[in-house]
Structures are given as C-alpha cells and as structure tokens.
mmCIF file with all atom_site columns, C-alpha atoms in Angstrom:
data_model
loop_
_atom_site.group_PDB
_atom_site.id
_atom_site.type_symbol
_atom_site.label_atom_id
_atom_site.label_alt_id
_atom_site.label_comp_id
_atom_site.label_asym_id
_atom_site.label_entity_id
_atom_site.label_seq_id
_atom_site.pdbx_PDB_ins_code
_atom_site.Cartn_x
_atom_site.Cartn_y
_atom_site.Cartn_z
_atom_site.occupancy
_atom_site.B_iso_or_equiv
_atom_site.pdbx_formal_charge
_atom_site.auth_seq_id
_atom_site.auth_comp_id
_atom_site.auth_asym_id
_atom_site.auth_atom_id
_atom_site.pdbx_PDB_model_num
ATOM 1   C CA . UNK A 1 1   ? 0.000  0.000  0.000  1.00 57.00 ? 16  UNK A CA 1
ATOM 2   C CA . UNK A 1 2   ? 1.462  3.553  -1.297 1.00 56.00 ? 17  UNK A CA 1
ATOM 3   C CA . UNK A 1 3   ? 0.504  6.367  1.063  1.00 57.00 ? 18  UNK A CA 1
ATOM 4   C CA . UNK A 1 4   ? 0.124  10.057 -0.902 1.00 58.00 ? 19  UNK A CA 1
ATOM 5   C CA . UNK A 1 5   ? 1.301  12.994 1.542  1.00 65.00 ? 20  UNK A CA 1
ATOM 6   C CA . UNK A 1 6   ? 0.014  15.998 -0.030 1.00 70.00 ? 21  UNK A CA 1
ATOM 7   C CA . UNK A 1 7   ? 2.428  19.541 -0.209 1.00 71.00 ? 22  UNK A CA 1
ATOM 8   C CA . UNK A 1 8   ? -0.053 20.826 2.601  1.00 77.00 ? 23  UNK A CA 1
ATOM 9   C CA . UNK A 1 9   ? 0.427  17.928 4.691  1.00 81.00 ? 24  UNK A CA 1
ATOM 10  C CA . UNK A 1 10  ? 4.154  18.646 4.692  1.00 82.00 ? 25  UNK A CA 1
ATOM 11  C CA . UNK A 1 11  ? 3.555  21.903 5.226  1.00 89.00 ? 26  UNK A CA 1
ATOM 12  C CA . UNK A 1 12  ? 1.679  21.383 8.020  1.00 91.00 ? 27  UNK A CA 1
ATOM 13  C CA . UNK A 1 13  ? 3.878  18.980 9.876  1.00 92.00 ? 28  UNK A CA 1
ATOM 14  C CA . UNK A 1 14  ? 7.096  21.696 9.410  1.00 93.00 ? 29  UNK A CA 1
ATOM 15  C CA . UNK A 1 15  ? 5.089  24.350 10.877 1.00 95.00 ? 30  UNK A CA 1
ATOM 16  C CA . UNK A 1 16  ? 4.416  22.440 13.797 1.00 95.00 ? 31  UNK A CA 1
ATOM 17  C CA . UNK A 1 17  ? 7.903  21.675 13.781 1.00 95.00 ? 32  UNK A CA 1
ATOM 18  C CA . UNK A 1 18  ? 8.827  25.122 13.698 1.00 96.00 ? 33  UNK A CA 1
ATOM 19  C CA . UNK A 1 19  ? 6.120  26.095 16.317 1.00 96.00 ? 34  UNK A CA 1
ATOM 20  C CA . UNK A 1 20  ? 7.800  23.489 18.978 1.00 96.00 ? 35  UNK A CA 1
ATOM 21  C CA . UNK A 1 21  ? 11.294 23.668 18.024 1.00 96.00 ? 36  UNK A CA 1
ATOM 22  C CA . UNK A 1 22  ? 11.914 27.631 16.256 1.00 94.00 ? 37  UNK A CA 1
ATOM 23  C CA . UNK A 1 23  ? 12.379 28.788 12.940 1.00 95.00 ? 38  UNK A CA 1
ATOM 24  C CA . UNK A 1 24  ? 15.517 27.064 11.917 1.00 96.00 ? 39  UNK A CA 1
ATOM 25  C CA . UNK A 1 25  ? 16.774 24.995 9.262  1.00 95.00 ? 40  UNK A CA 1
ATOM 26  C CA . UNK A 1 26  ? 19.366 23.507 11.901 1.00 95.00 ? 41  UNK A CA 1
ATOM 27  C CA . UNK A 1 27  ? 20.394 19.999 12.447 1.00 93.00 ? 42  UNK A CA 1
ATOM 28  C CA . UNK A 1 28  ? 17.739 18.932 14.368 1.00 94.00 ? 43  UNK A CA 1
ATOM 29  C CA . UNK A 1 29  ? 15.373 19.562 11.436 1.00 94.00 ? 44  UNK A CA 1
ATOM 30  C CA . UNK A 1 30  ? 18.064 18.291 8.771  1.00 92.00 ? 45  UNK A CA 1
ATOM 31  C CA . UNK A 1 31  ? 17.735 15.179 10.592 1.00 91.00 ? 46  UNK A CA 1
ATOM 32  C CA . UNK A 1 32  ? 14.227 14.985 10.972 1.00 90.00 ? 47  UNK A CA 1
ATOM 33  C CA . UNK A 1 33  ? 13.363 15.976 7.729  1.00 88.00 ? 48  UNK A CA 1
ATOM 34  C CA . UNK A 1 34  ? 16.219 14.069 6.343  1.00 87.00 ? 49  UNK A CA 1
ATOM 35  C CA . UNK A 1 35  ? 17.000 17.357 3.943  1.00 87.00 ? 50  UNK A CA 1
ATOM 36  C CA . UNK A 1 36  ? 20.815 15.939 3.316  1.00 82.00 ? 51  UNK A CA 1
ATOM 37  C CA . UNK A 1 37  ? 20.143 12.359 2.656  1.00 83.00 ? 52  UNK A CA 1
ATOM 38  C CA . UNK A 1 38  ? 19.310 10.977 -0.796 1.00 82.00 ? 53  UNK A CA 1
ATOM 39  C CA . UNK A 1 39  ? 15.967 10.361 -0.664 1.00 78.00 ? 54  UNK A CA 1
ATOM 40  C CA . UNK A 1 40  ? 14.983 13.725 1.436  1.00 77.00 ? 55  UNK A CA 1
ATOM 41  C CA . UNK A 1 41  ? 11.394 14.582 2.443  1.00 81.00 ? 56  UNK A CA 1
ATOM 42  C CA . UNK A 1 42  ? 11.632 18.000 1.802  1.00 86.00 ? 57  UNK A CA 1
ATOM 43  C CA . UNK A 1 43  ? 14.734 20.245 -0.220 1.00 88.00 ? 58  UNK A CA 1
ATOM 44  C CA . UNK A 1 44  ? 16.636 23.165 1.095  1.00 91.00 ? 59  UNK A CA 1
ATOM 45  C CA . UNK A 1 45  ? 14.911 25.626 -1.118 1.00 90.00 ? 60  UNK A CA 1
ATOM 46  C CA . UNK A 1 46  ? 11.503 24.470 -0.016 1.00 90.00 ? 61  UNK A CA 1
ATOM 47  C CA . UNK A 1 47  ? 12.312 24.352 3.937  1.00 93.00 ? 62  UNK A CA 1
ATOM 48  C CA . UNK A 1 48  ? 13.515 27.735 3.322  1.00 94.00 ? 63  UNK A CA 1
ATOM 49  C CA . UNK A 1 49  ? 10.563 28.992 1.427  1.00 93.00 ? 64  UNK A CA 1
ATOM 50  C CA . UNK A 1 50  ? 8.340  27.167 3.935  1.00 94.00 ? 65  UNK A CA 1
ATOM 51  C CA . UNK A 1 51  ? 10.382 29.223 6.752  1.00 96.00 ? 66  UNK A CA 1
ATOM 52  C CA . UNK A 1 52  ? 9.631  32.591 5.434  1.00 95.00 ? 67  UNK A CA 1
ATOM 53  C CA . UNK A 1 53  ? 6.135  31.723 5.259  1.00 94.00 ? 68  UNK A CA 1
ATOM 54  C CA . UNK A 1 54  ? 6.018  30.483 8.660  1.00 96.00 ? 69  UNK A CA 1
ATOM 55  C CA . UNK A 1 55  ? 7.856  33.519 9.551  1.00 95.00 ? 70  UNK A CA 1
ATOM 56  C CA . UNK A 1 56  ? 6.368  35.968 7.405  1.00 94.00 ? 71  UNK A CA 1
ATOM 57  C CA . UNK A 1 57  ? 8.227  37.691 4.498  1.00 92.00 ? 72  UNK A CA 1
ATOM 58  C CA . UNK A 1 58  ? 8.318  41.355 6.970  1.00 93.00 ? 73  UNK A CA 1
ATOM 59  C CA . UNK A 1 59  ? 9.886  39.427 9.758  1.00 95.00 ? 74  UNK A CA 1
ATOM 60  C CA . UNK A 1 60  ? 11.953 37.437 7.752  1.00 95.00 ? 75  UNK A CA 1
ATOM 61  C CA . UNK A 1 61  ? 13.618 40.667 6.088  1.00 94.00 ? 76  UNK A CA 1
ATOM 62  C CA . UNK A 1 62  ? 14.056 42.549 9.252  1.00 95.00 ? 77  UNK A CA 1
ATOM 63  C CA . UNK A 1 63  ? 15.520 39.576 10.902 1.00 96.00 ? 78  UNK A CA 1
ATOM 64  C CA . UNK A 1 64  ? 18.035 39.127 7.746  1.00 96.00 ? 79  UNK A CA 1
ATOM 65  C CA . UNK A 1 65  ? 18.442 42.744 7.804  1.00 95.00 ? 80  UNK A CA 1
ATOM 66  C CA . UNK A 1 66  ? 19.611 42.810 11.996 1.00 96.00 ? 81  UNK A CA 1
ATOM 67  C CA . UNK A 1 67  ? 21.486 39.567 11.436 1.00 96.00 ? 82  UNK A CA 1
ATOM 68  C CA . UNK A 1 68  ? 23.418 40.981 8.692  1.00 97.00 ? 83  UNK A CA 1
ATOM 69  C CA . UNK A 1 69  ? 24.134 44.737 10.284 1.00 95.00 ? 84  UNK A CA 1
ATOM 70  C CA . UNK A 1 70  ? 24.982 43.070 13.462 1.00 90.00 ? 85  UNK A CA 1
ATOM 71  C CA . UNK A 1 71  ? 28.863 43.850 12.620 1.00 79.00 ? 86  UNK A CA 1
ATOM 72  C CA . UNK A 1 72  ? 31.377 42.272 13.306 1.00 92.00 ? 87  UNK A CA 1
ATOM 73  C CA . UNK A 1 73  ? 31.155 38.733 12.136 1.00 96.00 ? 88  UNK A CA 1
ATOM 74  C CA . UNK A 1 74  ? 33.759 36.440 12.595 1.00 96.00 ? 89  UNK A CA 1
ATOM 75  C CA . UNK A 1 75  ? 35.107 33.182 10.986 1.00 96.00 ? 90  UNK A CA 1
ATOM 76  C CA . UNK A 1 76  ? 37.459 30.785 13.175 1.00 93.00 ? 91  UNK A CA 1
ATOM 77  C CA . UNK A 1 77  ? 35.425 27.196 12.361 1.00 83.00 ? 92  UNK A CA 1
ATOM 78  C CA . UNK A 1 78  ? 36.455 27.074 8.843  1.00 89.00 ? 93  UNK A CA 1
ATOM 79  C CA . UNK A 1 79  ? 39.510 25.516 7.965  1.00 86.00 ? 94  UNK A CA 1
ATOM 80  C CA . UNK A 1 80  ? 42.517 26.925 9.745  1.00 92.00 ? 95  UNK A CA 1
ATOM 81  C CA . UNK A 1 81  ? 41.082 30.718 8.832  1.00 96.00 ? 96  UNK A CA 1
ATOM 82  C CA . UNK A 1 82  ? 40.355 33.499 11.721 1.00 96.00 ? 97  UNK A CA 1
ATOM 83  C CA . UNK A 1 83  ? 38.936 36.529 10.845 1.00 97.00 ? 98  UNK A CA 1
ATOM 84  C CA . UNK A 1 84  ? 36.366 39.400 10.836 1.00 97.00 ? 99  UNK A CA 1
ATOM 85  C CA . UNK A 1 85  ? 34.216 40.305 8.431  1.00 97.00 ? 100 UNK A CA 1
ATOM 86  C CA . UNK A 1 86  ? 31.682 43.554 8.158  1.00 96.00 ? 101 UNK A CA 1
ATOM 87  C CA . UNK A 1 87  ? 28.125 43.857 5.897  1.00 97.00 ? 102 UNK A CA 1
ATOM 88  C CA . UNK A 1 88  ? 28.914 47.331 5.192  1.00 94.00 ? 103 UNK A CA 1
ATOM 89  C CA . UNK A 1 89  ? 25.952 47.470 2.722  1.00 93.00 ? 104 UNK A CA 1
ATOM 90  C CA . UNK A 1 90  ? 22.731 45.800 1.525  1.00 94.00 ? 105 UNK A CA 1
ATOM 91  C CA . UNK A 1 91  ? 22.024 46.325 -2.043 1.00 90.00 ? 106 UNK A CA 1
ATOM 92  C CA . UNK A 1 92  ? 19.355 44.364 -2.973 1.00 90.00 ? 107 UNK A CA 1
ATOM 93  C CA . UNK A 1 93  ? 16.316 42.598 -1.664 1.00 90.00 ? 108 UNK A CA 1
ATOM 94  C CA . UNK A 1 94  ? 14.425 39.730 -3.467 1.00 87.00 ? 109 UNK A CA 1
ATOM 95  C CA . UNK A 1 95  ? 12.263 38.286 -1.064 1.00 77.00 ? 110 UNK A CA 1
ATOM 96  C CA . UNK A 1 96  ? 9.390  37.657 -2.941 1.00 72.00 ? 111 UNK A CA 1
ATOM 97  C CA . UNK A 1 97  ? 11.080 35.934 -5.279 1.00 68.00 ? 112 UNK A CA 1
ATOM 98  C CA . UNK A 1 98  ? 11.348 31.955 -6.134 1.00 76.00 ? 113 UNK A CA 1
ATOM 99  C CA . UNK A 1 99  ? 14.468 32.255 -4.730 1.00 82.00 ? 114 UNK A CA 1
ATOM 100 C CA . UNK A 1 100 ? 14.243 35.020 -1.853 1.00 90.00 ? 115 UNK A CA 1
ATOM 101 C CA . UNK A 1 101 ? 17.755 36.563 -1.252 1.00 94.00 ? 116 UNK A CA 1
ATOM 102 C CA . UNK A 1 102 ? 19.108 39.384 -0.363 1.00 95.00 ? 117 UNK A CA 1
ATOM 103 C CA . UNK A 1 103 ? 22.739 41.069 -2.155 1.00 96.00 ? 118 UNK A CA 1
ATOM 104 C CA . UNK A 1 104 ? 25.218 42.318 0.173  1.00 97.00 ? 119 UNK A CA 1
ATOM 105 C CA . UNK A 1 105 ? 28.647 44.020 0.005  1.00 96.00 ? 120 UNK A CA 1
ATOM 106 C CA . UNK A 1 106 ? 31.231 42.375 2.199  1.00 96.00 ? 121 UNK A CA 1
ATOM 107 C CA . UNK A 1 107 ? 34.665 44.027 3.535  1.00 96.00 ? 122 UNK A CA 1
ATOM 108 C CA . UNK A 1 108 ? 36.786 41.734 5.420  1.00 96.00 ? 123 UNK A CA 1
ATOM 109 C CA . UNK A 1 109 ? 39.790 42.501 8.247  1.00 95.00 ? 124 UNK A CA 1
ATOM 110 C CA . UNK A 1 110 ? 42.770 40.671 6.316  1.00 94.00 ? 125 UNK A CA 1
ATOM 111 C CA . UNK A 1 111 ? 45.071 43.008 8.400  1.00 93.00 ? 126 UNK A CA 1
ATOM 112 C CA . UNK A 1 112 ? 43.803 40.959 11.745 1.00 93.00 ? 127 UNK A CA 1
ATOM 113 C CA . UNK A 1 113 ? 43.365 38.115 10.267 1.00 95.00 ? 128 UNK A CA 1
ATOM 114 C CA . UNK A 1 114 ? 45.218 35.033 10.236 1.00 95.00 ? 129 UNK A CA 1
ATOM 115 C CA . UNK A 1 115 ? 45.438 31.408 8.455  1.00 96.00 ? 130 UNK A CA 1
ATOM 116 C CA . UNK A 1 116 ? 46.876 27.852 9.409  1.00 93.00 ? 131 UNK A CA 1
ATOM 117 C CA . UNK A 1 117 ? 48.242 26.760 6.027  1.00 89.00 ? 132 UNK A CA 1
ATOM 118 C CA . UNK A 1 118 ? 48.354 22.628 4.808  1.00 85.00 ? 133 UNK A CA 1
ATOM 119 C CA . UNK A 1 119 ? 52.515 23.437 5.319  1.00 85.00 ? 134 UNK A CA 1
ATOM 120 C CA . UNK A 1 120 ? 51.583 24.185 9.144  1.00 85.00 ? 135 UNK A CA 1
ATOM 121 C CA . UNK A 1 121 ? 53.005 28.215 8.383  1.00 88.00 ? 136 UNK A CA 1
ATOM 122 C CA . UNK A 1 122 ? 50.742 30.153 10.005 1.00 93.00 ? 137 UNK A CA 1
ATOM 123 C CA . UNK A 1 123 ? 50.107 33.884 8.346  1.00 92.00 ? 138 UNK A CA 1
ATOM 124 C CA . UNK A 1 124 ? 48.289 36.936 8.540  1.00 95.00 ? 139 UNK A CA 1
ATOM 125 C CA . UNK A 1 125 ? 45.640 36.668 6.288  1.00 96.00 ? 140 UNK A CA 1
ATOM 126 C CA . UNK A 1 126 ? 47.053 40.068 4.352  1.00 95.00 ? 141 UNK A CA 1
ATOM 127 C CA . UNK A 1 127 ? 50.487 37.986 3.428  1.00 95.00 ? 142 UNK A CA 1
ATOM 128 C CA . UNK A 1 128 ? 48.393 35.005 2.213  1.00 94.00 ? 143 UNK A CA 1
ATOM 129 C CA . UNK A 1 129 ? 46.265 36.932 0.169  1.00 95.00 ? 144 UNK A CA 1
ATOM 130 C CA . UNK A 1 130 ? 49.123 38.359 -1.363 1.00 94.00 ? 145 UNK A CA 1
ATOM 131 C CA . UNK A 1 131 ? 51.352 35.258 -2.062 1.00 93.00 ? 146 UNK A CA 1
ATOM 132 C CA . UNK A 1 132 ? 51.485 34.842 -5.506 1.00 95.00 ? 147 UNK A CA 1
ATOM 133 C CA . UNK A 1 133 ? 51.700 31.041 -5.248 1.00 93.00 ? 148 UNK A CA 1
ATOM 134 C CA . UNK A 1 134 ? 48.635 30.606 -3.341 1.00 93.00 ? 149 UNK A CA 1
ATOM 135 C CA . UNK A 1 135 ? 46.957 33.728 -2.319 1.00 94.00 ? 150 UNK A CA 1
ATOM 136 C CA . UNK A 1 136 ? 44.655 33.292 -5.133 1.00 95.00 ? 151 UNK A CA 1
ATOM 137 C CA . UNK A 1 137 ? 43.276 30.079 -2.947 1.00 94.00 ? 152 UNK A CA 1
ATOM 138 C CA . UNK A 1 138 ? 43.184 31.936 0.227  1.00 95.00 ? 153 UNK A CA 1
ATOM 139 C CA . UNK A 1 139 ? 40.659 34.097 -1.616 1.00 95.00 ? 154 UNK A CA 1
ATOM 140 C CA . UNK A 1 140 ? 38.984 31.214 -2.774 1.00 96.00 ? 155 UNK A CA 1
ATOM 141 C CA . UNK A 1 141 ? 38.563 29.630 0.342  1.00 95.00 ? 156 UNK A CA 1
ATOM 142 C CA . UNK A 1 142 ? 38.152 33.122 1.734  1.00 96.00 ? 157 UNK A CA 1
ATOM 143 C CA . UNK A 1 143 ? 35.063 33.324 0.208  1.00 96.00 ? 158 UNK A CA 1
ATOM 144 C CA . UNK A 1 144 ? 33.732 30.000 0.537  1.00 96.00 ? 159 UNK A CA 1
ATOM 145 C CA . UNK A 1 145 ? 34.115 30.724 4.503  1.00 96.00 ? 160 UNK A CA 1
ATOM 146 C CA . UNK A 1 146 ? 31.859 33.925 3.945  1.00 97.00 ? 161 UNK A CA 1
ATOM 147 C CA . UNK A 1 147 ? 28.904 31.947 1.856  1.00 96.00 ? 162 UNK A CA 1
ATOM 148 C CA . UNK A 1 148 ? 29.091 29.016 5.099  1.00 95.00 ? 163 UNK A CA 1
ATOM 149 C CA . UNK A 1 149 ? 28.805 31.562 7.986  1.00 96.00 ? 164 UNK A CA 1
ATOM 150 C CA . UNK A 1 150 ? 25.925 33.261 5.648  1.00 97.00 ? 165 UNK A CA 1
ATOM 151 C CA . UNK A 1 151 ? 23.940 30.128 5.085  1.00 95.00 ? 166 UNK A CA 1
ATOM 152 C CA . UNK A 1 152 ? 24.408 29.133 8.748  1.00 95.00 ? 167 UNK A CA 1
ATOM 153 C CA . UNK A 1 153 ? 23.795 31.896 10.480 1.00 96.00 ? 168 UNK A CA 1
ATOM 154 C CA . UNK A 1 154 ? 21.184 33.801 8.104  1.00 96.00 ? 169 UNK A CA 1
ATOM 155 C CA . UNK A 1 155 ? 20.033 31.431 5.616  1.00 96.00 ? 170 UNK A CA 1
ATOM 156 C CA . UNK A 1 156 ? 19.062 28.842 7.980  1.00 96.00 ? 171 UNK A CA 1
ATOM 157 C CA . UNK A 1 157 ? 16.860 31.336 10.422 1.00 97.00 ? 172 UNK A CA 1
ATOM 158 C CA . UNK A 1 158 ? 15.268 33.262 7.530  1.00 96.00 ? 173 UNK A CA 1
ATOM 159 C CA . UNK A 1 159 ? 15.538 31.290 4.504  1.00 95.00 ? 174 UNK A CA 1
ATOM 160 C CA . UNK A 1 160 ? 16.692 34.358 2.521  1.00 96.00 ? 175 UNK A CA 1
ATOM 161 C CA . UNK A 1 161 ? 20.258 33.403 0.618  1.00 96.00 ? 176 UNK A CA 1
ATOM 162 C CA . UNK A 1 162 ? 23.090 35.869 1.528  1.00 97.00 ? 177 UNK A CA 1
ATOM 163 C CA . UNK A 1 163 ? 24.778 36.958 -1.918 1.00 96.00 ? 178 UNK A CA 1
ATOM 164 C CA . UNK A 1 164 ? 27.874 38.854 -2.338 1.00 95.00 ? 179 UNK A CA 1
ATOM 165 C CA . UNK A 1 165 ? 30.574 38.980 -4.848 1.00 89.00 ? 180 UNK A CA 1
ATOM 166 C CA . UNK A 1 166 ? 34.257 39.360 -4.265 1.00 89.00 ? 181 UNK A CA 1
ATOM 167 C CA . UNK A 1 167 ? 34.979 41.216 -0.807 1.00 94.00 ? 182 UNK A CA 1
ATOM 168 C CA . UNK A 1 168 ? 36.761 44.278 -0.189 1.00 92.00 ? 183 UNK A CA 1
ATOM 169 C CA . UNK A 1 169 ? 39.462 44.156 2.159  1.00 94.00 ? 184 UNK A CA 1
ATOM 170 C CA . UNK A 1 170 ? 40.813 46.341 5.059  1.00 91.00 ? 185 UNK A CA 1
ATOM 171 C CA . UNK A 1 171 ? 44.236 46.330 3.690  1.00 85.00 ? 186 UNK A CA 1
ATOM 172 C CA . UNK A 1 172 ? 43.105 47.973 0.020  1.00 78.00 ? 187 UNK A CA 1
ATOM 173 C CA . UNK A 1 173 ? 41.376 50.516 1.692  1.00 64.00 ? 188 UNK A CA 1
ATOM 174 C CA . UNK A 1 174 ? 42.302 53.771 0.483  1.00 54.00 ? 189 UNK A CA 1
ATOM 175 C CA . UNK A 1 175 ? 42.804 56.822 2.757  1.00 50.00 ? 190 UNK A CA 1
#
C-alpha cells in the first residue's frame, strides 16, 4: 500500500515543527526531515521557502536585515582561517522571489586576520592573500568561509540566501 502525503500535509507537519522547536533549518530539522540524505522529504529551497512563510516575508527581512548589520562577524570554524568580516551594505532585496535573497557588500579585516596553512606556516591573512603562489586560494577559500557563515547563520533562520561577490578588504582601503 502507497501512502500520498500531499504539499499541505508537509507543510503542516514543518510548521508544527517550527512552532515546537523555532524557525531554523538547523540539524535537528536536517535530521528529521532528512533534507541531506538521498531520498529527502523535503529540499533546502523548499524548507527555506516554507520558513519565510512560517515567519512571514516582513519578519523574515528585518531579521536578515539585523542579522546581517549586526557587525562584526567572525570566521574561526572554517579551515585553519580566523577573521572578521563587516556587511557594510545591503544592495538588494528579493524576497518575494522563487528564490528570496538578499545582495550584500562584504569588507573583510585581512590586516587581523590570520590562516593555518596545509605546510603548518601560520600567516596573517594580508600575506596570504598576497602570495602569488597561493593567495589566489586563500581568496577562494576566503570566500567560501563567507557563503558558510551566511547560510548558517542567516540562511538557515530566515531562509533568505546571503549573496555577495568578491569582498573588499581592510588592507586595500584607500585613505
């Protein structure tokens, strides 16, 4: 016998969820929902789209919006990086899109900053940047650092995606 859960039903049982446990695409729900496994019960996109309207698009936006002002973010749980980070603008909203996100413009502290490289040097985040045999990495990884804190610590609570292109940095600032 083939039992037919209807898009409401799920839709009902993650509100509940969210009602007992809060508005967050954590682990607790990953795991329930099984959102990471192969045959998942529900996708990122749609937990996040079911968040915001659970949430409501208003409070999801001015939660984003606190989350993302609420400078100085830091990075020390990725890889062997430390460092700050600022949102020192929002640019765009699309919230009541398919896809709600929101398009920010990121600076990052490379003068405070530091990284444990594979080779076990450890640098300021500044002279990796800058090394011309790897720097371009850093950057990379840099980066991918940025987009994990933003889908952790935004993403997941308002299921609005955190975009941003290439950061500034505190060391290219010009006076």
């Amino acid at each position: 016998m083939k039992i037919i859960i209807t898009e409401s039903h799920y839709k009902n049982t993650i509100f509940k969820f969210f009602d007992k446990f809060g508005g967050e695409i954590d682990t607790l729900f990953i795991d329930n929902f099984r959102v990471d496994r192969n045959d998942p019960l529900v996708n990122y996109e749609t937990a996040y789209k079911y968040l915001i309207e659970w949430r409501g698009e208003q409070e999801s936006k001015e939660l984003a919006k606190t989350l993302l002002l609420q400078n100085r973010h830091h990075i020390d749980d990725y890889g062997g990086y430390d460092f700050f980070f600022e949102v020192v603008n929002i640019t765009k909203w699309g919230v009541d899109d398919d896809e709600p996100f929101v398009t920010v413009k990121v600076k990052v502290d490379d003068l405070d900053g530091s990284v444990d490289l594979i080779n076990g040097d450890h640098n300021s985040l500044d002279k990796a940047l800058n090394n011309d045999d790897y720097g371009w990495e850093v950057s990379d990884e840099v980066n991918w650092g940025i987009n994990n804190y933003f889908k952790k610590e935004i993403t997941s609570k308002t299921g609005i995606k955190v975009i941003f292109f290439r950061p500034d940095y505190t060391s290219q600032t010009k006076i």
